PDB file of C-alpha atoms in Angstrom:
ATOM      1  CA  MET A   1       4.262  -7.126 -15.015  1.00  0.00           C
ATOM      2  CA  HIS A   2       6.428  -9.909 -13.804  1.00  0.00           C
ATOM      3  CA  ALA A   3       5.242 -13.525 -14.233  1.00  0.00           C
ATOM      4  CA  ASP A   4       6.841 -14.265 -11.057  1.00  0.00           C
ATOM      5  CA  ARG A   5       5.036 -11.886  -9.015  1.00  0.00           C
ATOM      6  CA  LEU A   6       1.642 -13.252  -9.705  1.00  0.00           C
ATOM      7  CA  ASP A   7       1.933 -15.212  -6.605  1.00  0.00           C
ATOM      8  CA  ASN A   8      -0.489 -12.969  -4.286  1.00  0.00           C
ATOM      9  CA  GLN A   9       0.471 -14.868  -0.972  1.00  0.00           C
ATOM     10  CA  ALA A  10       3.677 -13.440  -1.608  1.00  0.00           C
ATOM     11  CA  ALA A  11       2.907  -9.686  -1.907  1.00  0.00           C
ATOM     12  CA  PHE A  12       0.728 -10.167   0.965  1.00  0.00           C
ATOM     13  CA  ASP A  13       3.518 -11.736   2.973  1.00  0.00           C
ATOM     14  CA  LEU A  14       5.586  -8.796   2.332  1.00  0.00           C
ATOM     15  CA  LEU A  15       3.002  -6.538   3.325  1.00  0.00           C
ATOM     16  CA  ALA A  16       2.653  -8.221   6.705  1.00  0.00           C
ATOM     17  CA  GLU A  17       6.104  -7.086   7.482  1.00  0.00           C
ATOM     18  CA  PRO A  18       5.507  -4.486  10.402  1.00  0.00           C
ATOM     19  CA  GLU A  19       7.430  -1.640   8.129  1.00  0.00           C
ATOM     20  CA  HIS A  20       5.229  -2.133   5.365  1.00  0.00           C
ATOM     21  CA  GLN A  21       2.221  -2.009   7.429  1.00  0.00           C
ATOM     22  CA  ARG A  22       3.544   1.424   8.891  1.00  0.00           C
ATOM     23  CA  LEU A  23       3.866   2.608   4.854  1.00  0.00           C
ATOM     24  CA  LEU A  24       0.338   1.527   4.310  1.00  0.00           C
ATOM     25  CA  TYR A  25      -1.309   3.107   7.329  1.00  0.00           C
ATOM     26  CA  GLY A  26       0.803   6.030   6.847  1.00  0.00           C
ATOM     27  CA  ALA A  27      -0.620   6.828   3.599  1.00  0.00           C
ATOM     28  CA  LEU A  28      -3.969   6.453   4.921  1.00  0.00           C
ATOM     29  CA  LYS A  29      -3.215   9.022   7.743  1.00  0.00           C
ATOM     30  CA  ALA A  30      -2.024  11.424   5.235  1.00  0.00           C
ATOM     31  CA  ALA A  31      -5.004  11.210   3.572  1.00  0.00           C
ATOM     32  CA  ASN A  32      -7.076  11.745   7.046  1.00  0.00           C
ATOM     33  CA  VAL A  33      -8.163   8.430   6.927  1.00  0.00           C
ATOM     34  CA  THR A  34      -8.065   7.277  10.500  1.00  0.00           C
ATOM     35  CA  ARG A  35      -9.683   4.171  12.049  1.00  0.00           C
ATOM     36  CA  TYR A  36     -12.695   6.159  12.770  1.00  0.00           C
ATOM     37  CA  HIS A  37     -13.361   7.311   9.433  1.00  0.00           C
ATOM     38  CA  PRO A  38     -16.870   5.709   8.129  1.00  0.00           C
ATOM     39  CA  GLN A  39     -14.915   3.751   5.290  1.00  0.00           C
ATOM     40  CA  PHE A  40     -11.904   2.993   7.204  1.00  0.00           C
ATOM     41  CA  GLU A  41     -12.343  -0.811   6.552  1.00  0.00           C
ATOM     42  CA  ASP A  42     -12.797   0.037   2.686  1.00  0.00           C
ATOM     43  CA  CYS A  43     -10.033   2.104   2.389  1.00  0.00           C
ATOM     44  CA  VAL A  44      -7.453  -0.627   4.037  1.00  0.00           C
ATOM     45  CA  THR A  45      -9.006  -3.150   1.348  1.00  0.00           C
ATOM     46  CA  VAL A  46      -8.228  -0.561  -1.255  1.00  0.00           C
ATOM     47  CA  ALA A  47      -4.775  -0.198   0.154  1.00  0.00           C
ATOM     48  CA  HIS A  48      -4.067  -3.706   0.222  1.00  0.00           C
ATOM     49  CA  LEU A  49      -5.314  -3.831  -3.411  1.00  0.00           C
ATOM     50  CA  THR A  50      -3.058  -1.236  -4.427  1.00  0.00           C
ATOM     51  CA  TRP A  51       0.020  -2.915  -2.582  1.00  0.00           C
ATOM     52  CA  LEU A  52      -1.144  -5.958  -4.709  1.00  0.00           C
ATOM     53  CA  ALA A  53      -0.745  -4.072  -7.831  1.00  0.00           C
ATOM     54  CA  ALA A  54       2.374  -2.050  -7.165  1.00  0.00           C
ATOM     55  CA  TYR A  55       3.965  -5.609  -6.336  1.00  0.00           C
ATOM     56  CA  GLN A  56       2.906  -6.903  -9.564  1.00  0.00           C
ATOM     57  CA  ASN A  57       3.744  -3.978 -11.810  1.00  0.00           C
ATOM     58  CA  TYR A  58       6.846  -2.978 -10.505  1.00  0.00           C
ATOM     59  CA  GLU A  59       9.615  -3.872 -12.696  1.00  0.00           C
ATOM     60  CA  PRO A  60      12.985  -4.140 -10.875  1.00  0.00           C
ATOM     61  CA  GLU A  61      13.979  -7.060  -9.252  1.00  0.00           C
ATOM     62  CA  LEU A  62      13.010  -7.681  -5.697  1.00  0.00           C
ATOM     63  CA  PRO A  63      14.018  -8.034  -3.033  1.00  0.00           C
ATOM     64  CA  ALA A  64      17.537  -6.261  -4.215  1.00  0.00           C
ATOM     65  CA  ASN A  65      15.315  -3.005  -4.631  1.00  0.00           C
ATOM     66  CA  LEU A  66      13.110  -3.054  -1.842  1.00  0.00           C
ATOM     67  CA  PRO A  67      13.839   0.407  -0.706  1.00  0.00           C
ATOM     68  CA  ASP A  68      12.691   1.708  -4.061  1.00  0.00           C
ATOM     69  CA  PHE A  69       9.489  -0.561  -4.458  1.00  0.00           C
ATOM     70  CA  ARG A  70       8.232   0.770  -0.929  1.00  0.00           C
ATOM     71  CA  LYS A  71       8.636   4.510  -2.753  1.00  0.00           C
ATOM     72  CA  PHE A  72       6.974   3.232  -5.577  1.00  0.00           C
ATOM     73  CA  ALA A  73       4.270   1.440  -3.531  1.00  0.00           C
ATOM     74  CA  PHE A  74       3.676   4.792  -1.240  1.00  0.00           C
ATOM     75  CA  GLN A  75       3.375   6.905  -4.465  1.00  0.00           C
ATOM     76  CA  ARG A  76       0.560   4.491  -5.623  1.00  0.00           C
ATOM     77  CA  TYR A  77      -1.286   4.984  -2.346  1.00  0.00           C
ATOM     78  CA  SER A  78      -0.559   8.692  -2.326  1.00  0.00           C
ATOM     79  CA  GLN A  79      -2.126   8.952  -6.000  1.00  0.00           C
ATOM     80  CA  ILE A  80      -5.150   7.169  -4.872  1.00  0.00           C
ATOM     81  CA  TYR A  81      -5.674   8.728  -1.256  1.00  0.00           C
ATOM     82  CA  CYS A  82      -4.425  12.176  -1.719  1.00  0.00           C
ATOM     83  CA  ALA A  83      -6.281  12.876  -4.814  1.00  0.00           C
ATOM     84  CA  ASN A  84      -9.502  11.901  -2.617  1.00  0.00           C
ATOM     85  CA  ALA A  85      -8.423  13.186   0.539  1.00  0.00           C
ATOM     86  CA  VAL A  86     -10.958  13.624   3.279  1.00  0.00           C
ATOM     87  CA  PRO A  87     -10.925  17.174   4.950  1.00  0.00           C
ATOM     88  CA  ALA A  88      -9.782  16.334   8.564  1.00  0.00           C
ATOM     89  CA  SER A  89     -12.946  17.828  10.088  1.00  0.00           C
ATOM     90  CA  ALA A  90     -15.043  15.257   8.055  1.00  0.00           C
ATOM     91  CA  SER A  91     -13.182  12.309   9.271  1.00  0.00           C
ATOM     92  CA  THR A  92     -14.272  12.490  12.995  1.00  0.00           C
TER      93      THR A  92
END
């Protein structure tokens, strides 16, 4: 864990960028979690915390390795959501 990455606001500022929002919501969509899902807000909160953990635990320097970090974060999302994916018919 990088000591300089313990600033949660910096992590969430990075997450607020449109391309990172697309990454987050794309991972939710891949797990069939849409805004109509009964636990959508909870899933978004978990995704935000997953982003924070990925940000804090990513070893290479940022922002120099940002493209690789995006892949790393998406893998973290996928580990959580794809393992617990909701069937499409159950999310409506």
